[in-house]
Amino acid sequence: MNADRRGSFIVSVGDLLASWNLPHATGRVYGLLLVSEVPLSLDMIAAELALSKGSVSTAVRQLDSWGLARTIPQPGSRRLLVEAAGGIASLLEASHARAKTLIAALREGEDLVSTDPARRRLEDVIGLFASYVDVGSQMLSTYRRQQERGKES
Amino acid sequence: MNADRRGSFIVSVGDLLASWNLPHATGRVYGLLLVSEVPLSLDMIAAELALSKGSVSTAVRQLDSWGLARTIPQPGSRRLLVEAAGGIASLLEASHARAKTLIAALREGEDLVSTDPARRRLEDVIGLFASYVDVGSQMLSTYRRQQERGKES
DNA sequence: CGTTAGATTTAGTACGTGCTGAATATGCCC
DNA sequence: GGGCATATTCAGCACGTACTAAATCTAACG
């Protein structure tokens, strides 16, 4: 049945966002939005995902604040429709920001150890982590550039 | 004072490992090992980090299982000494492994949505995440190669 | 063997966090 | 303004998880 695949897709997206420390429920809402062809109301979301209206409300606001969803007010009603708004790029960038302050803190302590087997080990760990973050950042910025190009056409 | 810098370095390493879902205490143990010139006993670790012996024991075993520390048995005593063993590379690789099964699950659901504004959006999200993981993997494997080269000299 | 020094395991506890349901706020229409 | 529909906020609860302290296990040495 197809509802199964839909369901497992949705929980996968939940896992994905959970790995960036968003609540699983919030991630599932995003997953649902991604596979929906049309914008959804909060009640529909709550019904399909078996969540309370309260949870859905906060989840949507979180998604909105991360740029993962946008809410469309309906003229003549208080009802909001919600749709996915592209990119997890902002999530990745946020975690990079955290990572960079972390790297700075590590560098700060780098000269606490001076003699050599330990010193090399330390530099190696910090260096690896730093270049890991770097390569991700680079990739993100080229992605951003491509996206801009796509828009202006 | 220098103990402060030492301390904040240690909690930074704790934060770092915590971002890979290891307990903060475990991460702090790793941090302490990184800035120690000599191997430490479990009791010393417990004393310096104000942790119970039990916590330190499990923390060390976790680190060992991730290849982040190794334990050195002392002949003629039951006491173990512990030292840092390089690389967070294995942590990164593990999270990549998780990410790849995740990507597979997402691809599985990709054709749940067929008509086009939604379809493109979905492909974009999955594609970005996939290439993000890819670039990290590549970087890790070149790192591994360099390390091998360093060893064999 | 018994004792001692240490590491490991286990039961219990405390804490953070996310979800629910109810209460409250806000906008819409008459 | 009153009443209705919908969204938001908040207090309370439930659950997972990590830490502690005590009990248990294991090895070394007399």
Short mmCIF file of C-alpha atoms (C1' of nucleotides) in Angstrom, two decimals:
data_model
loop_
_atom_site.label_atom_id
_atom_site.label_comp_id
_atom_site.label_asym_id
_atom_site.label_seq_id
_atom_site.Cartn_x
_atom_site.Cartn_y
_atom_site.Cartn_z
CA MET A 1 0.00 0.00 0.00
CA ASN A 2 1.11 3.54 -0.73
CA ALA A 3 0.15 5.07 2.58
CA ASP A 4 2.87 2.96 4.15
CA ARG A 5 5.57 4.44 1.97
CA ARG A 6 4.20 7.87 2.64
CA GLY A 7 4.30 7.14 6.36
CA SER A 8 7.84 5.85 6.38
CA PHE A 9 9.00 8.74 4.29
CA ILE A 10 7.50 11.07 6.83
CA VAL A 11 9.19 9.45 9.78
CA SER A 12 12.47 9.48 7.88
CA VAL A 13 12.22 13.20 7.49
CA GLY A 14 11.43 13.28 11.19
CA ASP A 15 14.67 11.43 11.88
CA LEU A 16 16.54 13.78 9.63
CA LEU A 17 15.41 16.92 11.40
CA ALA A 18 15.84 15.20 14.73
CA SER A 19 19.51 14.82 13.94
CA TRP A 20 19.62 18.60 13.99
CA ASN A 21 17.96 18.69 17.37
CA LEU A 22 14.50 19.60 16.24
CA PRO A 23 11.68 17.63 17.86
CA HIS A 24 10.73 14.54 15.86
CA ALA A 25 7.15 15.71 15.63
CA THR A 26 8.28 18.92 14.01
CA GLY A 27 10.29 16.94 11.53
CA ARG A 28 7.33 14.78 10.64
CA VAL A 29 5.25 17.84 9.97
CA TYR A 30 7.93 18.99 7.55
CA GLY A 31 7.91 15.57 5.94
CA LEU A 32 4.19 15.71 5.45
CA LEU A 33 4.44 19.14 3.90
CA LEU A 34 7.12 17.92 1.54
CA VAL A 35 4.94 15.18 0.09
CA SER A 36 1.82 17.29 -0.07
CA GLU A 37 1.01 18.83 -3.40
CA VAL A 38 -1.17 21.46 -1.79
CA PRO A 39 -0.87 23.62 1.32
CA LEU A 40 -2.46 22.12 4.42
CA SER A 41 -4.35 23.54 7.35
CA LEU A 42 -3.19 22.96 10.90
CA ASP A 43 -6.13 20.70 11.56
CA MET A 44 -5.41 18.50 8.58
CA ILE A 45 -1.84 18.13 9.75
CA ALA A 46 -2.92 17.29 13.26
CA ALA A 47 -5.37 14.72 11.96
CA GLU A 48 -2.97 12.98 9.61
CA LEU A 49 -0.08 12.84 12.03
CA ALA A 50 -2.18 12.18 15.13
CA LEU A 51 -0.77 15.15 16.96
CA SER A 52 -2.50 17.63 19.19
CA LYS A 53 -3.34 20.99 17.71
CA GLY A 54 -0.96 22.57 20.14
CA SER A 55 1.97 20.51 18.96
CA VAL A 56 1.21 21.29 15.37
CA SER A 57 1.04 24.98 16.08
CA THR A 58 4.42 25.08 17.74
CA ALA A 59 5.89 22.77 15.14
CA VAL A 60 4.75 25.02 12.32
CA ARG A 61 6.16 28.05 14.03
CA GLN A 62 9.48 26.33 14.46
CA LEU A 63 9.56 25.34 10.82
CA ASP A 64 8.69 28.86 9.85
CA SER A 65 11.44 30.32 11.98
CA TRP A 66 13.92 28.03 10.26
CA GLY A 67 12.66 28.94 6.84
CA LEU A 68 11.43 25.41 6.24
CA ALA A 69 7.77 26.30 5.88
CA ARG A 70 5.69 29.34 5.25
CA THR A 71 2.15 30.05 6.37
CA ILE A 72 -0.40 31.46 3.98
CA PRO A 73 -3.18 33.46 5.60
CA GLN A 74 -6.56 32.94 4.05
CA PRO A 75 -8.46 36.15 3.41
CA GLY A 76 -11.80 35.99 5.10
CA SER A 77 -10.82 33.35 7.63
CA ARG A 78 -8.49 32.88 10.49
CA ARG A 79 -7.41 29.57 9.05
CA LEU A 80 -3.80 29.28 7.98
CA LEU A 81 -2.49 27.10 5.24
CA VAL A 82 1.02 25.80 5.51
CA GLU A 83 3.41 24.72 2.80
CA ALA A 84 7.00 23.59 2.69
CA ALA A 85 9.45 26.29 1.75
CA GLY A 86 12.45 24.52 0.38
CA GLY A 87 15.70 24.32 2.02
CA ILE A 88 17.38 22.63 4.84
CA ALA A 89 20.34 24.80 3.94
CA SER A 90 19.59 27.09 6.84
CA LEU A 91 19.76 24.20 9.24
CA LEU A 92 23.12 23.17 7.92
CA GLU A 93 24.37 26.72 8.15
CA ALA A 94 23.18 27.03 11.71
CA SER A 95 25.01 23.94 12.77
CA HIS A 96 28.08 25.24 11.02
CA ALA A 97 27.85 28.42 12.99
CA ARG A 98 27.78 26.44 16.21
CA ALA A 99 30.63 24.30 14.99
CA LYS A 100 32.78 27.30 14.21
CA THR A 101 32.50 28.80 17.67
CA LEU A 102 33.33 25.34 18.96
CA ILE A 103 36.43 25.17 16.82
CA ALA A 104 37.48 28.56 18.08
CA ALA A 105 37.14 27.30 21.64
CA LEU A 106 39.23 24.25 20.84
CA ARG A 107 41.95 26.33 19.19
CA GLU A 108 41.96 28.42 22.33
CA GLY A 109 43.08 25.42 24.31
CA GLU A 110 45.48 24.09 21.74
CA ASP A 111 48.58 25.42 23.44
CA LEU A 112 47.69 23.90 26.78
CA VAL A 113 49.75 20.93 25.74
CA SER A 114 53.21 21.52 24.37
CA THR A 115 55.27 18.35 24.28
CA ASP A 116 54.97 16.36 21.23
CA PRO A 117 53.12 13.15 20.93
CA ALA A 118 50.15 14.71 22.69
CA ARG A 119 50.43 17.99 20.87
CA ARG A 120 50.29 16.41 17.43
CA ARG A 121 47.33 14.29 18.43
CA LEU A 122 45.46 17.35 19.57
CA GLU A 123 46.22 19.34 16.45
CA ASP A 124 45.15 16.41 14.36
CA VAL A 125 41.75 16.13 16.00
CA ILE A 126 41.04 19.83 15.81
CA GLY A 127 42.34 20.04 12.26
CA LEU A 128 40.19 17.21 11.05
CA PHE A 129 37.08 18.63 12.56
CA ALA A 130 37.82 22.08 11.23
CA SER A 131 38.36 20.94 7.68
CA TYR A 132 35.28 18.76 7.88
CA VAL A 133 33.20 21.79 8.72
CA ASP A 134 34.98 23.83 6.08
CA VAL A 135 34.25 21.51 3.25
CA GLY A 136 30.60 21.51 4.23
CA SER A 137 30.47 25.29 4.32
CA GLN A 138 32.04 25.60 0.91
CA MET A 139 29.59 23.17 -0.55
CA LEU A 140 26.73 25.13 0.97
CA SER A 141 27.82 28.43 -0.43
CA THR A 142 28.19 27.10 -3.95
CA TYR A 143 24.71 25.65 -3.56
CA ARG A 144 23.42 29.03 -2.51
CA ARG A 145 25.00 30.63 -5.52
CA GLN A 146 23.46 28.13 -7.91
CA GLN A 147 20.09 28.74 -6.37
CA GLU A 148 20.37 32.48 -6.84
CA ARG A 149 21.22 31.91 -10.47
CA GLY A 150 18.16 29.74 -10.88
CA LYS A 151 15.90 32.39 -9.46
CA GLU A 152 17.00 35.33 -11.57
CA SER A 153 16.26 33.63 -14.88
CA MET B 1 44.62 31.19 35.47
CA ASN B 2 45.44 28.23 33.27
CA ALA B 3 43.15 25.71 34.92
CA ASP B 4 40.26 27.77 33.60
CA ARG B 5 41.34 27.43 30.01
CA ARG B 6 41.91 23.76 30.58
CA GLY B 7 38.42 23.47 32.00
CA SER B 8 36.70 25.30 29.21
CA PHE B 9 38.60 23.33 26.63
CA ILE B 10 37.37 20.17 28.28
CA VAL B 11 33.75 21.22 28.27
CA SER B 12 34.08 22.27 24.64
CA VAL B 13 35.19 18.81 23.73
CA GLY B 14 32.23 17.60 25.75
CA ASP B 15 29.95 19.74 23.62
CA LEU B 16 31.59 18.43 20.50
CA LEU B 17 31.02 14.79 21.32
CA ALA B 18 27.57 15.60 22.60
CA SER B 19 26.69 16.80 19.12
CA TRP B 20 27.26 13.23 18.04
CA ASN B 21 24.96 11.96 20.75
CA LEU B 22 27.56 10.80 23.17
CA PRO B 23 26.94 11.74 26.81
CA HIS B 24 28.55 15.03 27.73
CA ALA B 25 30.47 13.37 30.53
CA THR B 26 32.01 10.95 28.08
CA GLY B 27 33.04 13.85 25.92
CA ARG B 28 34.67 15.62 28.82
CA VAL B 29 36.67 12.52 29.62
CA TYR B 30 37.92 12.55 26.06
CA GLY B 31 38.77 16.22 26.40
CA LEU B 32 40.78 15.56 29.50
CA LEU B 33 42.65 12.76 27.81
CA LEU B 34 43.45 15.03 24.88
CA VAL B 35 45.16 17.63 27.05
CA SER B 36 46.96 15.12 29.22
CA GLU B 37 50.55 14.41 28.33
CA VAL B 38 50.47 11.10 30.16
CA PRO B 39 47.96 8.26 30.45
CA LEU B 40 45.57 8.59 33.37
CA SER B 41 43.97 6.12 35.74
CA LEU B 42 40.23 5.94 36.14
CA ASP B 43 40.45 7.40 39.63
CA MET B 44 42.43 10.39 38.48
CA ILE B 45 39.86 11.07 35.81
CA ALA B 46 37.02 10.73 38.29
CA ALA B 47 38.75 13.09 40.67
CA GLU B 48 39.56 15.79 38.15
CA LEU B 49 36.17 15.79 36.47
CA ALA B 50 34.16 15.22 39.67
CA LEU B 51 32.46 12.15 38.25
CA SER B 52 31.61 8.91 39.95
CA LYS B 53 33.87 5.95 39.28
CA GLY B 54 31.00 4.21 37.58
CA SER B 55 30.48 7.01 35.10
CA VAL B 56 34.15 7.09 34.26
CA SER B 57 34.21 3.37 33.71
CA THR B 58 31.36 3.42 31.26
CA ALA B 59 32.65 6.57 29.61
CA VAL B 60 36.03 5.01 29.00
CA ARG B 61 34.46 1.91 27.56
CA GLN B 62 32.41 4.01 25.22
CA LEU B 63 35.44 5.94 24.08
CA ASP B 64 37.30 2.71 23.58
CA SER B 65 34.52 1.23 21.49
CA TRP B 66 34.64 4.30 19.25
CA GLY B 67 38.38 4.13 18.91
CA LEU B 68 38.80 7.42 20.74
CA ALA B 69 40.78 6.04 23.64
CA ARG B 70 42.74 2.96 24.50
CA THR B 71 43.33 1.34 27.85
CA ILE B 72 46.75 0.19 28.92
CA PRO B 73 46.80 -2.63 31.47
CA GLN B 74 49.51 -2.33 34.05
CA PRO B 75 51.37 -5.56 34.73
CA GLY B 76 51.20 -6.44 38.39
CA SER B 77 48.11 -4.42 39.11
CA ARG B 78 44.52 -4.29 38.12
CA ARG B 79 44.80 -0.61 37.51
CA LEU B 80 44.20 0.59 33.98
CA LEU B 81 45.72 3.62 32.40
CA VAL B 82 43.80 5.40 29.68
CA GLU B 83 45.06 7.58 26.86
CA ALA B 84 43.48 9.32 23.91
CA ALA B 85 43.77 7.43 20.65
CA GLY B 86 43.43 10.02 17.96
CA GLY B 87 40.60 10.34 15.68
CA ILE B 88 37.09 11.49 15.65
CA ALA B 89 37.07 10.20 12.10
CA SER B 90 35.20 7.11 13.20
CA LEU B 91 32.46 9.24 14.69
CA LEU B 92 32.08 11.16 11.48
CA GLU B 93 31.98 7.97 9.50
CA ALA B 94 29.35 6.51 11.73
CA SER B 95 27.11 9.49 11.30
CA HIS B 96 27.64 9.27 7.58
CA ALA B 97 26.54 5.68 7.64
CA ARG B 98 23.33 6.69 9.38
CA ALA B 99 22.88 9.53 6.96
CA LYS B 100 23.21 7.27 3.96
CA THR B 101 20.51 4.88 5.04
CA LEU B 102 18.41 7.97 5.69
CA ILE B 103 19.01 9.23 2.19
CA ALA B 104 18.04 5.87 0.80
CA ALA B 105 14.78 6.06 2.72
CA LEU B 106 14.12 9.52 1.38
CA ARG B 107 14.83 8.47 -2.20
CA GLU B 108 12.38 5.65 -1.63
CA GLY B 109 9.61 8.16 -1.12
CA GLU B 110 10.69 10.53 -3.84
CA ASP B 111 8.12 9.38 -6.34
CA LEU B 112 5.24 9.78 -3.93
CA VAL B 113 4.80 13.22 -5.34
CA SER B 114 4.69 13.63 -9.08
CA THR B 115 3.37 17.01 -10.11
CA ASP B 116 5.88 19.66 -10.42
CA PRO B 117 6.33 22.47 -8.02
CA ALA B 118 6.25 20.00 -5.16
CA ARG B 119 8.35 17.42 -6.93
CA ARG B 120 11.20 19.81 -7.63
CA ARG B 121 11.16 21.03 -4.06
CA LEU B 122 11.47 17.50 -2.79
CA GLU B 123 14.28 16.60 -5.13
CA ASP B 124 16.08 19.74 -4.14
CA VAL B 125 15.95 18.96 -0.43
CA ILE B 126 17.06 15.38 -0.87
CA GLY B 127 19.74 16.36 -3.35
CA LEU B 128 21.21 18.99 -1.11
CA PHE B 129 21.39 16.68 1.84
CA ALA B 130 22.88 13.90 -0.24
CA SER B 131 25.64 16.03 -1.67
CA TYR B 132 26.33 17.50 1.73
CA VAL B 133 26.96 14.04 3.08
CA ASP B 134 28.96 13.13 0.01
CA VAL B 135 31.38 15.96 0.27
CA GLY B 136 32.01 15.05 3.88
CA SER B 137 32.64 11.43 3.02
CA GLN B 138 35.10 12.32 0.32
CA MET B 139 36.98 14.59 2.64
CA LEU B 140 37.14 11.81 5.23
CA SER B 141 38.53 9.26 2.87
CA THR B 142 41.30 11.52 1.64
CA TYR B 143 42.11 12.18 5.27
CA ARG B 144 42.31 8.46 5.90
CA ARG B 145 44.65 8.04 2.96
CA GLN B 146 46.96 10.78 4.17
CA GLN B 147 47.07 9.20 7.58
CA GLU B 148 48.05 5.84 6.17
CA ARG B 149 50.86 7.49 4.24
CA GLY B 150 52.09 9.12 7.44
CA LYS B 151 52.23 5.82 9.24
CA GLU B 152 54.19 3.81 6.72
CA SER B 153 57.20 6.15 6.70
"C1'" DC C 1 42.32 -19.45 50.25
"C1'" DG C 2 41.55 -14.74 52.16
"C1'" DT C 3 42.21 -10.15 51.58
"C1'" DT C 4 42.76 -6.22 49.17
"C1'" DA C 5 42.72 -3.05 45.10
"C1'" DG C 6 40.67 -2.09 41.58
"C1'" DA C 7 36.94 -2.28 37.54
"C1'" DT C 8 32.18 -3.31 36.19
"C1'" DT C 9 27.35 -3.77 36.62
"C1'" DT C 10 22.88 -2.64 38.47
"C1'" DA C 11 19.03 -0.29 40.78
"C1'" DG C 12 17.48 3.91 41.83
"C1'" DT C 13 17.02 8.82 41.12
"C1'" DA C 14 16.96 13.30 39.15
"C1'" DC C 15 16.50 16.12 35.21
"C1'" DG C 16 15.41 17.82 30.75
"C1'" DT C 17 12.30 17.83 27.10
"C1'" DG C 18 8.21 17.10 24.26
"C1'" DC C 19 3.56 16.21 24.04
"C1'" DT C 20 -1.29 16.81 25.44
"C1'" DG C 21 -5.50 19.20 26.86
"C1'" DA C 22 -7.44 23.16 28.63
"C1'" DA C 23 -7.47 27.95 28.81
"C1'" DT C 24 -6.65 32.07 26.52
"C1'" DA C 25 -6.04 35.19 22.80
"C1'" DT C 26 -7.11 36.87 18.16
"C1'" DG C 27 -9.35 37.72 14.14
"C1'" DC C 28 -13.82 37.39 11.30
"C1'" DC C 29 -18.59 38.16 10.37
"C1'" DC C 30 -23.23 39.51 11.64
"C1'" DG D 1 -20.18 44.51 20.33
"C1'" DG D 2 -21.43 39.33 20.43
"C1'" DG D 3 -20.55 34.94 18.89
"C1'" DC D 4 -17.88 31.79 16.29
"C1'" DA D 5 -13.80 29.75 14.34
"C1'" DT D 6 -9.19 29.18 14.62
"C1'" DA D 7 -4.46 29.82 16.47
"C1'" DT D 8 -1.44 30.31 20.49
"C1'" DT D 9 0.10 29.66 25.11
"C1'" DC D 10 0.62 27.28 29.44
"C1'" DA D 11 0.47 23.92 33.20
"C1'" DG D 12 0.90 19.32 33.92
"C1'" DC D 13 2.33 14.80 32.79
"C1'" DA D 14 5.19 11.10 30.82
"C1'" DC D 15 9.28 9.38 29.06
"C1'" DG D 16 14.03 8.80 28.10
"C1'" DT D 17 18.51 9.24 29.65
"C1'" DA D 18 22.59 10.03 32.33
"C1'" DC D 19 24.53 10.11 36.64
"C1'" DT D 20 25.35 8.28 41.38
"C1'" DA D 21 26.14 4.97 44.90
"C1'" DA D 22 26.11 0.43 46.29
"C1'" DA D 23 26.74 -4.31 45.15
"C1'" DT D 24 29.29 -7.52 42.53
"C1'" DC D 25 32.88 -9.31 40.04
"C1'" DT D 26 37.95 -10.14 39.00
"C1'" DA D 27 42.64 -10.22 39.47
"C1'" DA D 28 46.96 -9.82 42.28
"C1'" DC D 29 49.53 -11.11 46.15
"C1'" DG D 30 50.52 -12.95 50.74
#
